[in-house]
Coordinates of C-alpha atoms in Angstrom, one line a residue:
X23 CA 69.9 -28.8 47.4
X24 CA 69.2 -29.8 51.1
X25 CA 69.9 -33.3 52.4
X26 CA 66.9 -35.6 52.8
X27 CA 66.0 -37.2 56.2
X28 CA 67.2 -40.7 57.0
X29 CA 63.9 -42.5 56.1
X30 CA 61.6 -40.3 54.1
X31 CA 63.1 -38.4 51.1
X32 CA 60.6 -35.5 51.7
X33 CA 60.9 -35.1 55.5
X34 CA 61.7 -31.4 56.1
X35 CA 62.2 -31.0 52.4
X36 CA 59.7 -28.9 50.5
X37 CA 61.2 -28.7 47.0
X38 CA 59.8 -30.6 44.0
X39 CA 61.8 -30.9 40.8
X40 CA 60.1 -32.2 37.7
X41 CA 61.9 -32.7 34.3
X42 CA 60.6 -33.1 30.8
X43 CA 62.8 -33.2 27.7
X44 CA 60.0 -33.8 25.1
X45 CA 56.8 -32.1 26.4
X46 CA 55.6 -28.5 26.1
X47 CA 56.3 -26.6 29.3
X48 CA 52.6 -26.1 29.8
X49 CA 51.6 -29.7 29.1
X50 CA 48.2 -30.4 30.6
X51 CA 49.2 -33.5 32.6
X52 CA 52.6 -32.3 33.7
X53 CA 52.1 -28.6 34.4
X54 CA 48.3 -27.9 34.8
X55 CA 47.6 -31.1 36.8
X56 CA 50.6 -32.5 38.6
X57 CA 52.7 -29.4 39.1
X58 CA 49.8 -27.1 40.0
X59 CA 48.5 -29.7 42.5
X60 CA 52.0 -30.2 44.0
X61 CA 52.3 -26.5 44.5
X62 CA 49.3 -26.7 46.9
X63 CA 51.4 -28.8 49.3
X64 CA 55.1 -27.9 48.6
X65 CA 56.7 -24.5 48.9
X66 CA 59.0 -24.8 46.0
X67 CA 58.0 -26.5 42.7
X68 CA 60.4 -26.4 39.8
X69 CA 60.0 -27.6 36.2
X70 CA 63.1 -28.3 34.2
X71 CA 62.6 -28.1 30.4
X72 CA 64.8 -28.2 27.3
X73 CA 62.7 -26.1 24.9
X74 CA 65.1 -23.1 24.5
X75 CA 62.4 -20.5 25.5
X76 CA 64.2 -19.3 28.6
X77 CA 63.6 -19.3 32.3
X78 CA 60.2 -18.3 33.7
X79 CA 58.4 -17.8 37.0
X80 CA 54.7 -18.5 36.3
X81 CA 51.6 -17.0 37.8
X82 CA 51.0 -20.3 39.6
X83 CA 54.2 -19.8 41.6
X84 CA 56.1 -22.5 39.6
X85 CA 59.7 -21.9 38.5
X86 CA 60.5 -23.0 35.0
X87 CA 64.3 -23.6 34.3
X88 CA 65.4 -24.1 30.7
X89 CA 68.5 -26.1 30.4
X90 CA 68.7 -25.5 26.7
X91 CA 70.7 -22.3 27.2
X92 CA 72.4 -22.7 23.9
X93 CA 69.0 -22.9 22.1
X94 CA 69.9 -26.1 20.3
X95 CA 67.4 -27.7 18.0
X96 CA 65.1 -29.9 20.1
X97 CA 65.3 -33.0 17.9
X98 CA 64.7 -36.6 19.1
X99 CA 68.4 -37.3 18.6
X100 CA 69.4 -34.3 20.7
X101 CA 67.0 -35.4 23.5
X102 CA 68.6 -38.9 23.5
X103 CA 72.2 -37.6 23.4
X104 CA 73.3 -34.0 24.0
X105 CA 70.6 -33.0 26.4
X106 CA 71.1 -36.1 28.6
X107 CA 74.6 -34.9 29.4
X108 CA 73.3 -31.4 30.3
X109 CA 70.8 -33.1 32.7
X110 CA 73.6 -35.1 34.3
X111 CA 75.8 -32.0 34.6
X112 CA 72.9 -30.1 36.3
X113 CA 72.0 -32.8 38.8
X114 CA 75.2 -34.7 39.5
X115 CA 76.0 -32.8 42.7
X116 CA 74.0 -32.7 45.9
X117 CA 71.2 -35.1 46.9
X118 CA 68.5 -34.7 44.3
X119 CA 65.1 -36.2 43.7
X120 CA 64.1 -35.7 40.1
X121 CA 60.6 -36.5 38.7
X122 CA 61.3 -37.6 35.1
X123 CA 58.5 -37.6 32.5
X124 CA 60.2 -39.0 29.4
X125 CA 61.7 -42.3 28.2
X126 CA 64.2 -40.1 26.2
X127 CA 65.8 -39.5 29.6
X128 CA 66.7 -43.2 30.2
X129 CA 70.4 -42.4 29.7
X130 CA 70.5 -39.6 32.3
X131 CA 68.5 -41.6 34.8
X132 CA 70.9 -44.5 34.7
X133 CA 74.0 -42.3 34.9
X134 CA 72.6 -40.2 37.7
X135 CA 71.6 -43.3 39.7
X136 CA 74.7 -45.5 39.1
X137 CA 77.5 -43.0 39.1
X138 CA 76.1 -40.2 41.3
X139 CA 73.6 -42.0 43.6
X140 CA 70.8 -39.6 42.8
X141 CA 67.1 -40.4 43.5
X142 CA 64.4 -40.2 40.8
X143 CA 60.7 -40.7 40.1
X144 CA 59.8 -42.2 36.7
X145 CA 56.4 -41.0 35.3
X146 CA 55.2 -43.4 32.5
X147 CA 52.7 -42.0 30.1
X148 CA 52.4 -44.9 27.6
X149 CA 53.3 -48.5 27.0
X150 CA 56.7 -47.8 25.4
X151 CA 57.5 -51.3 24.4
X152 CA 54.2 -51.8 22.5
X153 CA 54.5 -48.3 21.0
X154 CA 57.8 -49.3 19.4
X155 CA 56.2 -52.4 18.0
X156 CA 53.6 -50.3 16.2
X157 CA 56.0 -47.8 14.6
X158 CA 55.7 -48.6 10.9
X159 CA 58.6 -46.4 10.0
X160 CA 61.0 -48.7 11.9
X161 CA 62.0 -51.9 10.0
X162 CA 60.0 -54.8 11.5
X163 CA 63.1 -56.9 12.5
X164 CA 64.7 -53.9 14.2
X165 CA 61.4 -53.1 16.0
X166 CA 61.6 -56.5 17.7
X167 CA 65.2 -56.0 18.8
X168 CA 64.6 -52.4 19.9
X169 CA 61.4 -53.3 21.9
X170 CA 63.2 -56.2 23.6
X171 CA 66.1 -53.9 24.6
X172 CA 63.8 -51.2 25.7
X173 CA 61.9 -53.6 28.0
X174 CA 65.2 -54.6 29.7
X175 CA 66.3 -51.0 30.2
X176 CA 62.9 -49.7 31.4
X177 CA 62.5 -52.6 33.9
X178 CA 65.9 -51.8 35.3
X179 CA 65.0 -48.1 35.6
X180 CA 61.7 -48.9 37.3
X181 CA 63.5 -51.2 39.8
X182 CA 65.9 -48.4 40.7
X183 CA 63.4 -45.6 40.9
X184 CA 62.2 -44.1 44.3
X185 CA 58.7 -44.4 42.9
X186 CA 56.8 -45.0 39.6
X187 CA 53.8 -43.1 38.4
X188 CA 51.8 -44.5 35.4
X189 CA 49.0 -43.0 33.4
X190 CA 46.8 -46.1 33.5
X191 CA 46.1 -49.0 35.9
X192 CA 47.2 -51.4 33.1
X193 CA 50.7 -49.8 33.1
X194 CA 50.9 -50.1 36.8
X195 CA 50.2 -53.8 36.7
X196 CA 53.3 -54.2 34.5
X197 CA 55.6 -52.8 37.1
X198 CA 54.2 -53.6 40.6
X199 CA 56.6 -56.5 41.0
X200 CA 59.6 -54.3 40.2
X201 CA 59.0 -51.4 42.6
X202 CA 57.0 -51.2 45.8
X203 CA 55.9 -47.6 45.2
X204 CA 53.9 -47.8 42.0
X205 CA 50.7 -45.6 41.5
X206 CA 48.4 -45.1 38.6
X207 CA 47.4 -41.4 38.4
X208 CA 44.9 -41.0 35.6
X209 CA 44.6 -37.9 33.5
X210 CA 41.0 -37.1 34.4
X211 CA 39.7 -33.5 33.7
X212 CA 39.7 -30.9 36.5
X213 CA 36.5 -29.9 38.2
X214 CA 37.4 -26.3 38.2
X215 CA 38.2 -26.2 34.4
X216 CA 35.0 -28.1 33.5
X217 CA 32.7 -26.7 36.2
X218 CA 30.3 -25.2 33.7
X219 CA 28.3 -27.5 31.4
X220 CA 25.5 -26.2 29.1
X221 CA 22.3 -28.1 29.1
X222 CA 22.2 -30.6 26.2
X223 CA 18.8 -29.6 24.9
X224 CA 19.9 -25.9 24.7
X225 CA 22.6 -26.6 22.2
X226 CA 21.6 -25.3 18.8
X227 CA 24.6 -26.0 16.6
X228 CA 24.4 -29.4 15.0
X229 CA 27.9 -30.8 15.0
X230 CA 29.9 -33.9 15.9
X231 CA 33.4 -33.2 17.3
X232 CA 36.9 -34.7 17.5
X233 CA 39.7 -33.1 19.6
X234 CA 43.2 -34.6 19.6
X235 CA 46.2 -35.5 17.5
X236 CA 45.3 -36.1 13.8
X237 CA 47.1 -39.0 12.1
X238 CA 46.3 -42.1 10.1
X239 CA 45.2 -44.3 13.0
X240 CA 43.0 -41.9 15.0
X241 CA 39.9 -42.7 12.8
X242 CA 39.4 -39.1 11.7
X243 CA 39.4 -40.0 8.0
X244 CA 36.8 -42.7 8.6
X245 CA 34.5 -40.2 10.2
X246 CA 35.1 -37.9 7.3
X247 CA 34.1 -40.8 4.9
X248 CA 31.0 -41.4 7.0
X249 CA 29.8 -37.8 6.3
X250 CA 28.3 -39.2 3.1
X251 CA 25.5 -40.6 5.3
X252 CA 25.2 -37.7 7.8
X253 CA 22.0 -35.6 7.9
X254 CA 22.6 -32.7 5.5
X255 CA 22.8 -30.0 8.2
X256 CA 25.3 -31.9 10.4
X257 CA 28.9 -30.8 10.4
X258 CA 32.2 -32.3 11.7
X259 CA 34.3 -30.1 13.9
X260 CA 38.0 -31.1 14.3
X261 CA 40.7 -29.5 16.5
X262 CA 44.3 -30.6 17.0
X263 CA 47.7 -30.9 15.4
X264 CA 48.6 -32.9 12.3
X265 CA 51.5 -35.4 12.8
X266 CA 52.9 -34.8 9.3
X267 CA 52.4 -32.8 6.1
X268 CA 51.1 -36.0 4.5
X269 CA 48.3 -36.3 7.0
X270 CA 47.5 -32.6 6.6
X271 CA 47.3 -32.9 2.8
X272 CA 45.1 -36.0 3.1
X273 CA 42.8 -34.2 5.4
X274 CA 42.3 -31.0 3.3
X275 CA 42.0 -33.0 0.1
X276 CA 39.2 -35.2 1.4
X277 CA 36.1 -35.2 -0.7
X278 CA 34.0 -34.1 2.3
X279 CA 36.2 -31.3 3.5
X280 CA 33.5 -28.7 2.8
X281 CA 31.5 -30.2 5.6
X282 CA 34.4 -30.1 8.1
X283 CA 35.4 -27.2 10.3
X284 CA 39.0 -27.4 11.1
X285 CA 39.7 -25.2 14.2
X286 CA 43.5 -25.7 14.5
X287 CA 45.3 -26.2 17.7
X288 CA 43.2 -24.5 20.4
X289 CA 43.6 -23.8 24.1
X290 CA 41.9 -25.4 27.0
X291 CA 39.2 -22.7 27.3
X292 CA 38.4 -23.0 23.6
X293 CA 38.2 -26.7 23.8
X294 CA 35.8 -26.4 26.7
X295 CA 33.6 -23.9 24.7
X296 CA 33.7 -26.2 21.6
X297 CA 32.6 -29.3 23.6
X298 CA 29.9 -27.3 25.4
X299 CA 28.4 -26.4 22.0
X300 CA 28.5 -29.9 20.4
X301 CA 26.2 -32.8 20.3
X302 CA 28.4 -35.8 19.9
X303 CA 32.1 -36.6 20.6
X304 CA 34.0 -39.2 18.5
X305 CA 37.0 -41.4 19.4
X306 CA 37.2 -44.0 16.6
X307 CA 40.9 -44.8 16.6
X308 CA 42.4 -48.0 15.3
X309 CA 42.8 -51.1 17.6
X310 CA 46.6 -50.8 18.1
X311 CA 48.0 -52.2 21.4
X312 CA 48.6 -48.9 23.2
X313 CA 45.0 -47.8 22.4
X314 CA 43.5 -51.0 23.6
X315 CA 45.0 -50.5 27.0
X316 CA 44.6 -46.8 27.2
X317 CA 42.2 -44.5 29.0
X318 CA 41.9 -41.5 26.6
X319 CA 41.6 -38.2 28.3
X320 CA 39.3 -36.9 25.6
X321 CA 36.7 -39.5 26.5
X322 CA 36.5 -38.0 30.0
X323 CA 36.5 -34.4 28.7
X324 CA 33.6 -35.3 26.4
X325 CA 31.7 -36.7 29.4
X326 CA 32.6 -33.6 31.5
X327 CA 30.8 -31.5 29.0
X328 CA 27.8 -33.8 28.7
X329 CA 28.7 -35.2 25.3
X330 CA 27.4 -38.6 24.3
X331 CA 30.2 -40.5 22.6
X332 CA 30.7 -42.7 19.6
X333 CA 33.9 -44.7 20.3
X334 CA 35.8 -47.7 18.9
X335 CA 34.6 -51.1 20.0
X336 CA 37.6 -52.2 22.1
X337 CA 36.8 -54.6 24.9
X338 CA 37.7 -52.2 27.7
X339 CA 35.9 -49.3 26.1
X340 CA 32.8 -51.4 25.3
X341 CA 32.6 -52.4 28.9
X342 CA 32.8 -48.8 30.0
X343 CA 30.1 -47.6 27.5
X344 CA 27.7 -50.5 28.3
X345 CA 28.1 -50.1 32.1
X346 CA 27.5 -46.3 32.1
X347 CA 25.3 -45.9 29.1
X348 CA 27.0 -42.8 27.8
X349 CA 27.2 -43.5 24.1
X350 CA 27.8 -46.2 21.5
X351 CA 30.7 -48.4 20.4
X352 CA 31.4 -49.0 16.7
X353 CA 33.7 -50.8 14.3
X354 CA 36.0 -48.0 13.5
X355 CA 36.5 -49.2 9.9
X356 CA 32.8 -49.5 9.2
X357 CA 31.8 -46.0 8.0
X358 CA 28.1 -46.9 7.6
X359 CA 28.0 -48.0 11.3
X360 CA 29.9 -44.9 12.4
X361 CA 27.5 -42.6 10.5
X362 CA 24.5 -44.6 11.8
X363 CA 25.4 -44.2 15.5
X364 CA 26.4 -40.5 15.1
X365 CA 23.1 -39.9 13.4
X366 CA 21.3 -41.7 16.2
X367 CA 22.9 -39.4 18.8
X368 CA 21.9 -36.3 16.8
X369 CA 18.3 -37.3 16.0
X370 CA 17.2 -39.1 19.2
X371 CA 17.6 -36.1 21.5
X372 CA 15.7 -37.5 24.4
X373 CA 18.0 -40.5 24.7
X374 CA 21.1 -38.4 24.1
X375 CA 20.0 -36.0 26.9
X376 CA 20.0 -39.0 29.3
X377 CA 23.5 -40.0 28.1
X378 CA 24.6 -36.4 28.6
X379 CA 23.3 -36.3 32.2
X380 CA 25.0 -39.7 32.9
X381 CA 28.3 -38.6 31.6
X382 CA 28.3 -35.3 33.4
X383 CA 27.4 -37.1 36.7
X384 CA 30.2 -39.5 36.3
X385 CA 32.7 -36.6 35.9
X386 CA 31.4 -34.8 38.9
X387 CA 31.4 -37.9 41.2
X388 CA 34.1 -40.2 40.0
X389 CA 36.2 -39.3 37.0
X390 CA 37.9 -36.0 37.9
X391 CA 41.4 -34.9 38.7
X392 CA 40.7 -33.9 42.3
X393 CA 40.4 -37.6 43.2
X394 CA 43.8 -38.3 41.4
X395 CA 45.4 -35.3 43.2
X396 CA 44.9 -37.1 46.5
X397 CA 46.7 -40.2 45.1
X398 CA 49.6 -37.9 43.9
X399 CA 50.0 -36.5 47.4
X400 CA 50.1 -40.0 49.0
X401 CA 52.5 -41.2 46.4
X402 CA 55.0 -38.5 47.3
X403 CA 54.5 -39.2 51.0
X404 CA 55.4 -42.8 50.4
X405 CA 58.8 -42.1 48.7
X406 CA 61.4 -43.7 51.0
X407 CA 65.0 -44.5 50.7

């Protein structure tokens, strides 16, 4: 790789290298938003993955390089150990700038910086320390020890990074004192992808929809419980992956499964079509720490498609809903309240139409990726030695 200039790491250098060990190569945030945006400005944009699916040059002009040439099983243990040494082997020479997306890469970040003087960007998707505290499968005492150790290591990595990107302003506030180039780049939907939105009153299918990961804390089962009090012709459409066989079995054995349409894991165009033909979007997850501080992408995708929302009554989310009047907040554990608010959205079409217009306008004028794209460009311009 070419040498960087004496002050700015990107002066006369037009190659961007992004690495993920855990995410799908076509991850929406990494590939469709950050990489596709960066390709507009930089000549060479590369994505390094470890998925064993081989090298690829995509239609968007992005080169995908698969370091997992031995097609090893992509387990969490491998990502923490074996793959880290592959990453170091690949990047130890030259003068590199690597945009890391995973905490699993802590080891390679430290080795590359300390022993090989390489430069890197750390892209933080979630509050890792709080996430560890909420992992019930980890013994409680060990969770405390692990979260404490993780905080020390992550803070060190942040302090040594050429820049830090976070998925929310809250995460940025945790690291601004450790690095002078910290930027929150929020995962808002793209104007181009969601440019078409059907008129709310023209939607004939009566359904409430949830799109996202399905597990015990996302509130999906509570919505299924609330179906007992739904209007008889209202159905619940669900799309997304199950986190375990136990969750899948609980889902399909639910007493109200006959009134649920499970659509599987669907693509972006299918999600857009689903939301454009729905009347209400739900996000009734449990009040775990990471959720309380998050900005769920699905909320903004619901708004982009003019969907009134029924969402958990977290302080930050309540403030958002009350300020913009785009739906209702509920106690996610109170199934009667959940069903009441969903029914209100479905039956009071005039009020819901106003919410639909408000949500769509917010997307078009404020909460869209194009605004974040400008922040991404400025972030890269600010990367200095």
